[in-house]
XYZ file of C-alpha atoms in Angstrom:
710
model
C -24.153 -21.109 -62.388
C -25.808 -19.074 -59.592
C -25.109 -15.679 -58.541
C -24.639 -14.453 -54.875
C -25.156 -10.756 -54.378
C -23.147 -9.258 -51.555
C -24.722 -6.422 -49.632
C -23.611 -2.916 -50.268
C -21.225 -2.001 -47.364
C -21.823 1.629 -47.799
C -24.952 3.285 -46.581
C -27.131 4.916 -49.167
C -27.809 8.565 -48.644
C -31.355 8.051 -49.943
C -32.982 6.111 -47.135
C -36.553 7.412 -47.519
C -37.220 7.311 -43.922
C -40.458 8.879 -42.682
C -39.001 10.562 -39.629
C -42.238 12.148 -38.449
C -44.159 8.919 -38.756
C -41.440 6.983 -36.926
C -40.605 9.386 -34.085
C -42.672 11.197 -31.555
C -42.623 15.046 -31.709
C -39.884 15.442 -29.128
C -37.614 12.936 -30.778
C -38.182 14.393 -34.249
C -37.159 17.877 -32.933
C -33.816 16.490 -31.816
C -33.284 14.396 -34.945
C -34.012 17.212 -37.365
C -32.245 19.847 -35.346
C -29.636 21.961 -37.066
C -25.918 22.441 -36.022
C -24.364 23.874 -32.919
C -24.367 22.426 -29.413
C -27.478 20.445 -28.324
C -28.372 19.190 -24.921
C -30.858 16.408 -24.903
C -32.395 15.554 -21.467
C -33.689 12.028 -22.117
C -35.748 10.585 -19.322
C -35.785 6.902 -18.467
C -37.414 4.801 -21.113
C -37.820 7.725 -23.473
C -36.015 6.169 -26.491
C -32.735 7.929 -26.389
C -30.899 5.198 -28.274
C -33.663 5.400 -31.051
C -33.214 9.210 -31.159
C -29.388 9.043 -31.562
C -29.557 6.376 -34.274
C -32.159 8.336 -36.291
C -29.987 11.459 -35.801
C -27.025 9.611 -37.534
C -29.415 8.696 -40.355
C -30.760 12.154 -40.663
C -27.300 13.743 -40.965
C -26.269 11.128 -43.472
C -29.281 11.839 -45.648
C -28.490 15.571 -45.358
C -25.000 15.456 -46.572
C -22.714 14.593 -43.724
C -20.327 11.874 -44.681
C -20.460 8.994 -42.282
C -16.628 9.189 -41.626
C -17.185 12.677 -40.313
C -19.348 11.553 -37.371
C -18.066 10.584 -33.912
C -20.369 8.533 -31.642
C -19.193 8.073 -28.104
C -20.617 5.475 -25.569
C -19.671 4.253 -22.151
C -19.756 0.429 -22.537
C -18.952 -2.003 -25.406
C -22.433 -3.428 -25.109
C -23.924 -0.017 -25.635
C -21.529 0.683 -28.588
C -22.563 -2.600 -30.254
C -26.226 -2.016 -29.736
C -25.843 1.500 -31.164
C -24.039 0.190 -34.278
C -26.557 -2.644 -34.796
C -29.388 -0.186 -34.688
C -27.652 2.237 -37.066
C -27.029 -0.750 -39.475
C -30.663 -1.798 -39.303
C -31.776 1.654 -39.956
C -29.429 2.359 -42.824
C -29.882 -1.100 -44.275
C -26.141 -1.404 -44.556
C -23.111 -1.434 -42.114
C -22.013 2.172 -41.602
C -18.429 1.715 -42.702
C -16.362 4.719 -41.719
C -18.391 5.664 -38.710
C -16.321 6.290 -35.687
C -18.318 4.742 -32.874
C -17.209 3.219 -29.579
C -16.430 3.723 -25.895
C -14.359 6.668 -24.835
C -11.415 4.296 -24.205
C -11.583 2.520 -27.664
C -11.870 5.877 -29.441
C -8.865 7.154 -27.495
C -6.863 4.101 -28.294
C -7.614 4.738 -32.021
C -6.590 8.305 -31.992
C -3.509 7.752 -29.995
C -2.238 5.118 -32.423
C -2.816 7.513 -35.308
C -0.719 10.130 -33.681
C 1.688 7.960 -31.631
C 4.667 9.991 -32.845
C 3.481 12.955 -30.766
C 2.890 11.058 -27.491
C 6.281 9.532 -26.599
C 4.668 6.073 -26.549
C 4.672 5.401 -30.300
C 1.887 3.756 -32.289
C 2.598 0.308 -31.141
C 2.151 0.798 -27.423
C 0.748 -1.939 -25.272
C -2.438 -1.810 -23.297
C -2.277 -3.265 -19.837
C -5.235 -5.230 -18.775
C -6.133 -5.461 -15.009
C -3.815 -8.478 -14.376
C -0.866 -6.870 -16.186
C -1.246 -3.531 -14.442
C -1.327 -5.261 -11.132
C 1.791 -7.278 -11.960
C 3.599 -4.138 -13.040
C 2.649 -2.344 -9.912
C 3.839 -5.285 -7.779
C 7.198 -5.028 -9.548
C 7.443 -1.274 -8.680
C 6.619 -1.916 -4.988
C 9.332 -4.578 -4.918
C 11.887 -2.287 -6.618
C 11.208 0.336 -4.077
C 11.817 -2.275 -1.343
C 8.620 -1.396 0.509
C 7.765 -3.767 3.378
C 4.321 -5.219 2.614
C 4.619 -8.366 4.595
C 5.458 -7.271 8.079
C 2.843 -4.618 8.207
C -0.406 -3.624 6.528
C 0.129 -1.987 3.160
C -2.586 -1.399 0.552
C -2.873 -4.138 -2.044
C -2.272 -3.277 -5.625
C -5.983 -3.389 -6.293
C -6.566 -0.705 -3.583
C -3.630 1.313 -4.705
C -4.723 1.368 -8.392
C -8.224 2.218 -7.332
C -7.081 5.239 -5.452
C -4.775 6.382 -8.227
C -7.512 5.872 -10.846
C -10.012 7.994 -8.888
C -7.370 10.774 -8.261
C -6.719 10.805 -11.956
C -10.263 10.810 -13.192
C -11.431 13.225 -10.582
C -8.441 15.446 -11.144
C -7.648 15.462 -7.384
C -4.382 15.157 -5.537
C -3.387 11.935 -4.224
C -3.234 13.441 -0.755
C -6.781 14.555 -0.855
C -8.033 11.358 -2.081
C -6.268 9.348 0.648
C -7.748 11.865 3.246
C -11.247 11.464 1.934
C -11.312 7.659 0.863
C -8.515 5.974 2.720
C -7.689 7.999 5.777
C -6.008 4.906 7.378
C -3.187 5.300 4.556
C -2.842 9.007 4.890
C 0.305 8.354 7.052
C 2.073 6.504 4.263
C 1.457 9.156 1.598
C 5.098 9.430 0.668
C 5.405 5.713 -0.061
C 2.113 5.698 -1.978
C 3.315 8.681 -4.003
C 6.580 6.906 -4.649
C 4.865 3.847 -5.989
C 2.497 6.003 -8.261
C 5.590 7.810 -9.697
C 7.501 4.598 -10.230
C 4.501 2.902 -11.839
C 4.086 5.792 -14.280
C 7.803 5.749 -15.094
C 7.647 2.053 -15.686
C 4.730 2.313 -18.074
C 6.491 4.909 -20.186
C 9.628 2.832 -20.230
C 7.627 -0.183 -21.395
C 5.586 1.887 -23.842
C 2.521 0.715 -22.135
C -0.656 2.415 -20.977
C -3.448 1.263 -18.572
C -7.005 2.215 -19.322
C -6.780 5.561 -17.376
C -3.715 6.478 -19.429
C -5.689 6.196 -22.594
C -7.860 9.163 -21.610
C -5.110 11.080 -19.848
C -2.798 10.840 -22.812
C -5.460 11.738 -25.350
C -6.389 14.806 -23.232
C -2.699 15.788 -23.115
C -2.273 15.352 -26.816
C -5.327 17.489 -27.687
C -4.266 20.166 -25.378
C -0.569 20.421 -26.164
C -0.561 19.830 -29.926
C -2.595 22.345 -31.813
C -2.105 20.694 -35.135
C -3.472 17.274 -34.042
C -6.329 19.089 -32.208
C -7.253 21.083 -35.367
C -7.100 17.987 -37.602
C -9.493 15.972 -35.395
C -11.777 18.817 -34.563
C -12.205 19.667 -38.236
C -12.653 16.041 -39.248
C -15.561 15.361 -36.844
C -18.281 17.670 -38.090
C -20.701 16.090 -35.607
C -20.004 14.613 -32.295
C -22.707 12.615 -30.397
C -22.329 11.493 -26.763
C -24.574 9.039 -24.962
C -25.032 8.836 -21.214
C -23.391 12.269 -20.841
C -24.323 12.412 -17.075
C -21.764 9.671 -16.509
C -18.823 11.452 -17.949
C -15.880 12.481 -15.741
C -14.001 15.824 -15.935
C -11.432 14.318 -18.342
C -14.026 12.882 -20.740
C -15.879 16.104 -20.712
C -12.818 18.105 -21.636
C -11.962 15.681 -24.442
C -15.491 16.066 -25.912
C -15.138 19.832 -25.743
C -11.810 19.695 -27.673
C -12.964 17.201 -30.250
C -15.997 19.313 -31.094
C -14.240 22.680 -31.029
C -13.969 22.850 -34.839
C -17.617 22.900 -35.939
C -19.072 22.983 -32.425
C -21.789 20.549 -33.578
C -21.935 18.673 -30.247
C -24.995 16.582 -29.261
C -24.954 15.220 -25.702
C -27.747 13.029 -24.558
C -28.222 12.157 -20.847
C -30.447 12.284 -17.833
C -29.241 14.146 -14.783
C -31.846 12.160 -12.667
C -29.822 9.076 -13.419
C -26.386 10.262 -12.512
C -25.409 7.682 -9.905
C -21.676 6.952 -10.407
C -19.901 9.767 -8.397
C -17.878 6.954 -6.679
C -16.351 6.368 -10.081
C -15.469 10.066 -10.499
C -18.511 10.825 -12.692
C -19.274 14.509 -12.434
C -22.933 15.538 -12.577
C -21.956 19.173 -13.043
C -20.870 18.276 -16.676
C -24.515 17.922 -17.719
C -25.961 20.482 -15.213
C -23.548 23.183 -16.383
C -23.491 22.283 -20.113
C -25.384 25.523 -21.005
C -22.931 27.542 -19.011
C -20.065 26.215 -21.202
C -22.271 26.455 -24.356
C -24.594 29.490 -23.827
C -25.967 29.047 -27.342
C -26.913 25.384 -26.799
C -30.354 24.280 -27.812
C -32.058 22.266 -25.164
C -34.531 19.432 -25.609
C -36.451 17.199 -23.311
C -37.547 13.560 -24.068
C -40.264 12.935 -21.455
C -42.532 10.428 -23.250
C -41.774 7.187 -21.522
C -42.510 3.790 -23.273
C -41.429 1.512 -20.475
C -43.492 2.069 -17.393
C -47.125 2.501 -16.503
C -48.501 5.986 -15.362
C -48.715 4.778 -11.733
C -45.020 3.894 -11.585
C -43.985 7.064 -13.346
C -46.168 9.144 -10.908
C -44.130 7.792 -7.989
C -40.801 8.314 -9.686
C -41.611 11.786 -10.707
C -42.831 12.722 -7.221
C -39.757 11.499 -5.528
C -37.056 12.923 -7.877
C -38.803 16.370 -7.855
C -37.432 16.870 -4.337
C -33.949 17.187 -5.789
C -32.794 20.849 -5.804
C -29.971 20.447 -8.455
C -31.713 19.100 -11.534
C -33.419 19.863 -14.848
C -37.089 19.749 -13.864
C -38.979 17.358 -16.053
C -41.932 15.039 -15.638
C -42.067 11.687 -17.513
C -45.395 10.858 -19.239
C -46.393 7.299 -19.897
C -47.250 6.055 -23.263
C -48.887 2.950 -21.705
C -52.348 2.361 -20.321
C -53.024 2.479 -16.577
C -51.883 -0.268 -14.273
C -51.407 -1.200 -10.642
C -50.255 1.263 -7.979
C -46.787 0.494 -6.668
C -46.838 -1.418 -3.362
C -45.160 -0.430 -0.106
C -44.596 -3.519 2.045
C -43.294 -3.125 5.606
C -42.178 -6.483 7.159
C -41.392 -7.421 10.671
C -37.810 -8.238 9.887
C -35.609 -9.162 6.966
C -36.703 -12.768 7.091
C -40.328 -11.873 6.658
C -39.320 -9.449 4.043
C -37.636 -12.252 2.214
C -40.554 -14.601 2.647
C -42.949 -12.006 1.210
C -40.761 -11.307 -1.847
C -40.412 -15.001 -2.689
C -44.162 -15.734 -2.256
C -45.142 -12.714 -4.323
C -42.657 -13.797 -7.061
C -44.320 -17.274 -7.117
C -47.676 -15.447 -7.360
C -46.443 -13.308 -10.262
C -45.321 -16.467 -12.118
C -48.697 -17.975 -11.669
C -50.163 -14.785 -13.254
C -48.099 -15.441 -16.253
C -44.892 -13.336 -15.704
C -41.708 -15.344 -16.439
C -38.995 -15.600 -13.877
C -36.503 -13.786 -16.026
C -38.899 -10.917 -16.266
C -38.644 -10.260 -12.487
C -35.770 -8.459 -10.675
C -35.013 -7.771 -7.170
C -32.873 -4.691 -6.671
C -31.021 -3.337 -3.595
C -28.912 -0.380 -2.487
C -25.983 -2.475 -1.022
C -24.940 -6.016 -1.588
C -25.577 -7.192 1.975
C -29.321 -6.442 1.520
C -29.674 -9.611 -0.456
C -28.550 -12.102 2.265
C -31.902 -13.034 3.729
C -33.534 -13.284 0.399
C -30.721 -15.521 -0.998
C -31.192 -17.878 1.850
C -34.879 -18.113 1.234
C -34.448 -18.598 -2.544
C -31.939 -21.316 -1.917
C -34.137 -23.107 0.666
C -36.899 -23.136 -1.898
C -34.740 -24.139 -4.833
C -35.468 -21.072 -6.905
C -32.674 -20.366 -9.409
C -31.340 -16.884 -9.466
C -28.550 -14.812 -11.130
C -26.670 -12.327 -8.986
C -25.419 -9.347 -10.764
C -22.855 -6.840 -9.393
C -20.701 -9.389 -7.418
C -20.761 -12.757 -5.894
C -23.493 -14.417 -4.077
C -23.569 -13.660 -0.389
C -22.443 -16.990 1.017
C -19.692 -17.195 -1.564
C -17.934 -13.919 -0.632
C -14.277 -14.178 0.575
C -14.899 -12.274 3.762
C -17.954 -14.324 4.634
C -15.736 -17.432 4.155
C -13.086 -15.896 6.344
C -15.551 -15.484 9.193
C -16.892 -19.065 8.670
C -13.327 -20.473 8.805
C -12.657 -18.801 12.253
C -16.017 -20.034 13.519
C -15.210 -23.551 12.446
C -12.086 -23.458 14.443
C -14.029 -22.690 17.652
C -16.037 -25.944 16.958
C -13.263 -28.159 15.516
C -9.653 -27.367 16.210
C -8.452 -30.178 13.897
C -9.824 -28.336 10.834
C -6.621 -27.930 8.775
C -8.282 -26.072 5.983
C -9.827 -23.479 8.344
C -6.467 -22.997 10.136
C -4.723 -22.200 6.843
C -7.411 -19.672 5.743
C -7.401 -17.998 9.102
C -3.667 -17.662 9.284
C -3.225 -16.317 5.762
C -5.152 -13.047 6.364
C -2.296 -11.919 8.804
C 0.746 -10.019 7.655
C 3.885 -12.039 7.538
C 2.051 -15.340 7.000
C 2.169 -16.506 3.458
C 0.687 -19.742 2.092
C 3.674 -21.999 2.963
C 4.156 -20.604 6.341
C 0.381 -20.692 7.106
C 0.229 -24.377 6.084
C 3.031 -25.349 8.338
C 1.568 -23.611 11.332
C -1.818 -25.068 10.551
C -0.385 -28.559 10.571
C 0.944 -27.980 14.075
C -2.254 -26.292 15.265
C -4.459 -29.069 14.133
C -2.673 -31.653 16.309
C -3.939 -30.078 19.542
C -7.157 -31.201 21.070
C -8.870 -27.802 20.531
C -8.204 -24.413 18.940
C -8.257 -22.949 22.428
C -5.345 -25.211 23.518
C -3.583 -24.532 20.225
C -3.470 -20.756 20.458
C -2.265 -20.905 24.075
C 0.549 -23.282 23.287
C 4.102 -21.912 23.136
C 5.517 -21.626 19.634
C 8.952 -20.977 18.295
C 8.488 -18.637 15.474
C 10.440 -15.700 13.774
C 9.467 -12.155 14.956
C 7.624 -11.451 11.711
C 5.681 -14.731 11.830
C 5.116 -14.413 15.537
C 3.524 -10.965 15.020
C 1.142 -12.414 12.384
C 0.225 -15.383 14.629
C -0.528 -12.996 17.375
C -3.159 -11.484 15.341
C -4.886 -14.849 14.791
C -4.634 -15.680 18.428
C -6.126 -12.400 19.403
C -9.136 -12.848 17.144
C -9.808 -16.414 18.331
C -9.494 -15.343 22.005
C -12.185 -12.651 21.497
C -14.437 -15.143 19.643
C -14.014 -17.819 22.343
C -15.202 -15.150 24.853
C -18.367 -14.446 22.951
C -21.452 -16.076 24.478
C -23.468 -16.447 21.167
C -22.620 -17.144 17.529
C -23.735 -13.583 16.548
C -21.373 -12.039 19.114
C -18.603 -14.253 17.842
C -19.172 -12.935 14.243
C -19.070 -9.393 15.594
C -15.975 -10.024 17.544
C -14.227 -11.292 14.308
C -15.684 -8.420 12.036
C -14.815 -5.737 14.574
C -11.250 -6.845 15.396
C -8.737 -4.288 14.392
C -6.450 -6.878 12.836
C -9.305 -8.035 10.370
C -10.425 -4.505 9.762
C -6.855 -3.427 8.660
C -6.745 -6.544 6.456
C -9.979 -5.573 4.652
C -8.809 -1.927 4.232
C -5.465 -3.043 2.885
C -6.805 -5.660 0.458
C -10.060 -4.486 -0.958
C -11.187 -1.149 -2.365
C -14.762 -1.857 -1.068
C -13.641 -2.592 2.563
C -16.654 -0.742 3.940
C -19.215 -2.777 2.056
C -17.518 -6.073 3.275
C -17.785 -4.846 6.870
C -21.593 -4.267 6.232
C -21.766 -7.886 4.863
C -20.279 -9.091 8.101
C -22.642 -7.067 10.073
C -25.501 -8.579 8.251
C -24.058 -12.085 8.815
C -24.042 -11.369 12.523
C -27.715 -10.379 12.361
C -28.443 -13.632 10.558
C -26.575 -15.426 13.246
C -28.866 -13.965 15.939
C -31.379 -16.749 15.046
C -29.038 -19.301 16.479
C -27.827 -20.054 20.040
C -25.805 -23.035 19.126
C -22.663 -22.667 16.997
C -23.068 -26.089 15.322
C -26.558 -25.316 14.105
C -25.364 -21.992 12.771
C -22.342 -23.546 10.955
C -24.586 -26.370 9.562
C -27.042 -23.644 8.228
C -24.164 -21.824 6.491
C -22.877 -25.053 4.965
C -26.361 -25.848 3.911
C -26.720 -22.514 2.155
C -23.523 -23.187 0.112
C -24.802 -26.720 -0.578
C -28.123 -25.294 -1.787
C -26.223 -22.991 -4.127
C -24.099 -25.836 -5.335
C -26.901 -28.179 -6.049
C -28.787 -25.518 -7.997
C -25.678 -24.681 -10.006
C -25.029 -28.453 -10.652
C -28.580 -28.984 -11.780
C -28.342 -25.951 -14.154
C -25.082 -26.978 -15.683
C -26.618 -29.718 -17.786
C -29.190 -27.284 -19.279
C -27.436 -24.055 -19.090
C -29.263 -22.474 -22.026
C -32.620 -23.214 -20.455
C -31.651 -22.044 -17.040
C -30.405 -18.732 -18.331
C -33.855 -18.048 -19.561
C -35.442 -18.899 -16.289
C -33.468 -17.171 -13.612
C -34.666 -14.502 -11.104
C -32.373 -11.490 -11.287
C -30.754 -10.092 -8.190
C -28.837 -6.962 -8.643
C -27.431 -3.849 -7.115
C -29.203 -0.751 -8.406
C -25.932 0.399 -9.953
C -25.757 -2.764 -12.124
C -29.327 -2.458 -13.117
C -29.094 0.930 -14.709
C -30.213 0.774 -18.411
C -32.180 -2.460 -17.870
C -35.879 -3.166 -17.415
C -38.214 -5.932 -16.150
C -41.869 -6.582 -15.938
C -41.895 -6.625 -12.126
C -39.277 -5.033 -9.861
C -38.823 -5.424 -6.055
C -36.722 -2.813 -4.206
C -35.409 -4.188 -0.891
C -34.563 -2.540 2.334
C -36.241 0.785 1.716
C -35.716 1.883 5.235
C -34.032 5.027 6.594
C -30.372 4.392 7.307
C -30.065 1.720 4.605
C -31.804 3.432 1.704
C -30.701 6.204 1.800
C -27.510 4.914 3.241
C -26.703 6.317 6.642
C -23.407 7.447 5.328
C -25.173 9.945 3.173
C -27.310 11.599 5.931
C -26.823 15.308 6.606
C -24.987 15.797 3.206
C -27.383 17.253 0.598
C -25.139 16.210 -2.368
C -25.048 12.613 -1.225
C -28.748 12.529 -0.427
C -29.543 13.891 -3.814
C -27.505 11.073 -5.518
C -29.206 8.532 -3.187
C -32.575 9.877 -4.377
C -31.509 9.519 -8.056
C -30.549 5.866 -7.278
C -34.064 5.399 -5.884
C -35.449 6.918 -9.113
C -33.329 4.637 -11.224
C -34.613 1.624 -9.282
C -38.248 2.650 -9.572
C -38.016 3.252 -13.425
C -36.655 -0.163 -14.158
C -40.230 -1.621 -13.779
C -42.567 -1.925 -16.628
C -45.879 -2.764 -14.876
C -45.379 -3.928 -11.255
C -43.228 -2.159 -8.587
C -42.821 -3.205 -4.898
C -40.938 -1.291 -2.194
C -40.119 -3.467 0.791
C -38.351 -2.844 4.100
C -37.971 -4.445 7.525
C -39.263 -2.545 10.378
C -36.761 -4.145 12.718
C -33.177 -5.485 12.401
C -31.764 -8.071 14.614
C -33.289 -10.893 16.492
C -31.778 -10.729 20.088
C -31.217 -7.013 20.216
C -33.987 -5.455 18.118
C -33.447 -2.060 16.415
C -36.449 -0.290 15.009
C -36.432 1.084 11.548
C -38.616 3.785 9.901
C -39.425 3.676 6.273
C -37.155 5.528 3.874
C -37.598 9.194 3.465
C -38.041 8.569 -0.159
C -41.183 6.491 0.504
C -42.362 9.401 2.733
C -41.955 11.743 -0.289
C -44.599 9.689 -2.234
C -47.943 11.648 -2.051
C -50.827 9.959 -0.381
C -52.832 7.681 -2.688
C -50.058 7.132 -5.231
C -48.897 3.875 -3.679
C -50.662 1.176 -1.796
C -49.375 -0.130 1.554
C -49.576 -3.836 1.974
C -49.995 -5.399 5.387
C -48.499 -8.682 5.927
C -50.462 -11.230 8.008
C -49.864 -14.804 8.844
C -52.219 -17.444 7.299
C -54.525 -19.055 9.858
C -53.077 -22.460 10.889
C -55.417 -25.358 10.014
C -55.448 -26.604 13.481
C -56.904 -23.249 14.738
C -59.928 -23.374 12.526
C -62.193 -24.739 15.188
C -65.449 -23.358 16.534
C -63.806 -22.575 19.944
C -61.374 -20.205 18.180
C -64.235 -17.842 17.326
C -64.954 -17.180 20.870
C -64.547 -13.445 21.340
C -61.286 -12.270 22.967
C -60.216 -8.891 24.454
C -58.809 -6.325 22.286
C -55.466 -6.711 24.227
C -55.232 -10.466 23.293
C -56.194 -9.691 19.789
C -53.403 -7.223 19.499
C -51.020 -9.857 20.915
C -52.122 -12.440 18.324
C -51.855 -9.833 15.546
C -48.366 -8.454 16.176
C -46.407 -10.941 18.246
C -45.114 -13.743 16.122
C -43.311 -16.842 17.438
C -39.577 -17.037 16.983
C -38.864 -19.176 13.850
C -35.477 -20.679 13.215
C -34.465 -22.135 10.027
C -32.557 -25.482 10.191
C -31.613 -28.207 7.824
C -35.120 -29.641 8.217
C -36.916 -26.505 7.382
C -38.693 -24.428 10.047
C -39.202 -25.199 13.740
C -40.481 -23.292 16.751
C -37.782 -22.325 19.208
C -38.416 -21.600 22.836
C -36.404 -18.751 24.149
C -34.051 -19.717 27.030
C -31.631 -17.888 29.348
C -28.425 -16.833 27.602
C -25.578 -19.296 27.824
C -22.397 -20.078 25.945
C -22.896 -21.408 22.402
C -19.929 -23.484 22.975
C -21.521 -25.370 25.864
C -19.861 -23.587 28.672
C -22.198 -22.643 31.596
């Protein structure tokens, strides 16, 4: 008979960890600190997770029962990583440790004290789909007309309500600031919010926001419960404190009110989520709330080279509201970050791809490279270049550019200009209008597709109900404006700027503004084409490239996952790192965003976003930007003010030049030319248009209709 020994599920208090040998001086001071409130300002790559886990071990070794600790994180991934590290350090699973996200901890506490909440202990938690369905029921019960006019979708409504709850602002003020176009229906929106809250209580169900709201209410209104929990948790540890909202900060204060042994870890320089109601004042004013708090700084960076940190430190130092700190690299010296101005977005994309291929040749794996950007639409030109070259990539933070719903909406309308028999395009174009559901749109589409052209179809008399007629009038108006446009780019702009479609985006999507920016970028991309057919073929080709790449990867998914370039918004990249990082569109007006200009609070958050992007890089960092936007109507761009803030000599500017064509390498070419001609050869490039065969030279011609009308 053989024995199988199960591990001890309870951590031993005698761990025999040599803390001073395993931690740097800064980390050791935090880990070995006494009680009371503690503020730990942990710079990027400074080992904050390591510090927190060793703090748990230290407390355990020094007599604090594991069940008397509370560890709060922001994501399930962070919570699992933290528990795994604690388990590895303790050599046993920390049974009894309260660790998890704010929402999971709130759920656990509310079920313990359900009798005091009115929801009971067996309440349901509504996921996104459930919450949307319940709100739809409330709207229907209130008999609000959502078909004959623009009314915010449940996704938009819930987003507005969520922000109001988490920011502790009135619904009216949120509408005025974030959805002014709906301010006129405040009474209806308020009615839906009240009915939704009542329906949840009747059903004994909570959504995610309710978990925090109800816990805060319980702690504030029930002294007995507050005292029990505050006395139980002798030590409260909070990760990523700079990302807390007002409600979460108040919950932390109440839970730690017993022993006041509160340790918060965060980096004010990485506070970038104000759009989610995160409040940077929570960390900046921590010592005002806790005057006796001990403050620590973790500035030793184990991620990036000294050259990268020098740039990051220099830029973030320009923020006025911050805790001054300067990261120091533990790594040996490396290359200076590169600043790369390109003529336009197409050249910027070409450079990025060619530099990535060069890095791969140097031994950096594809998955060790990331391309980051401020806004989703910044990736469009790069995605097209990657697809053209067959380079696999993973897009984080949303869908790939050419797969986005609003891009497909624009393409559907463009297809109708070319082919009035396109039944699928008709159905998609009609469904975005109020009063036109799926069934009605399909019936109208069948009729429209029978005409010789879409132009004939929209002018033909139709017998429709007043509501349907109103919706169809919107489609007719959009197509009329698009037919009048002389070029594909102007047709895209006519679509994107039409009031009917703008209202549709604002009603359907919380990020309507970002979707408009995507369409603006699509119009810029279309400026390369004077023929509608060529443009639509290029769009179809882009989707086909993506499809073929995905199909090729599907048979070897595990391998492809290890060999994909990462494309990501900077917000999605926080907490991650790569060997090489490219930051796109570092031009004034795009990064920082033109919406932030003239507002110091917004500019400082944009600078923090720039700092986060820079500190994702381990060894190589590239800032790129197009000096012009557009192809027909060129707009000049200056480099980002953040690049201007980099002291001279800290970064290296890269000048892009075209390789000499083989046919030009003749003795006659070496004949001296005037400086004027040299300047022309140096700066004026021929117009290049991508088509399904690759690249071809295009001779400029007089403007004419892209539909063939002269």
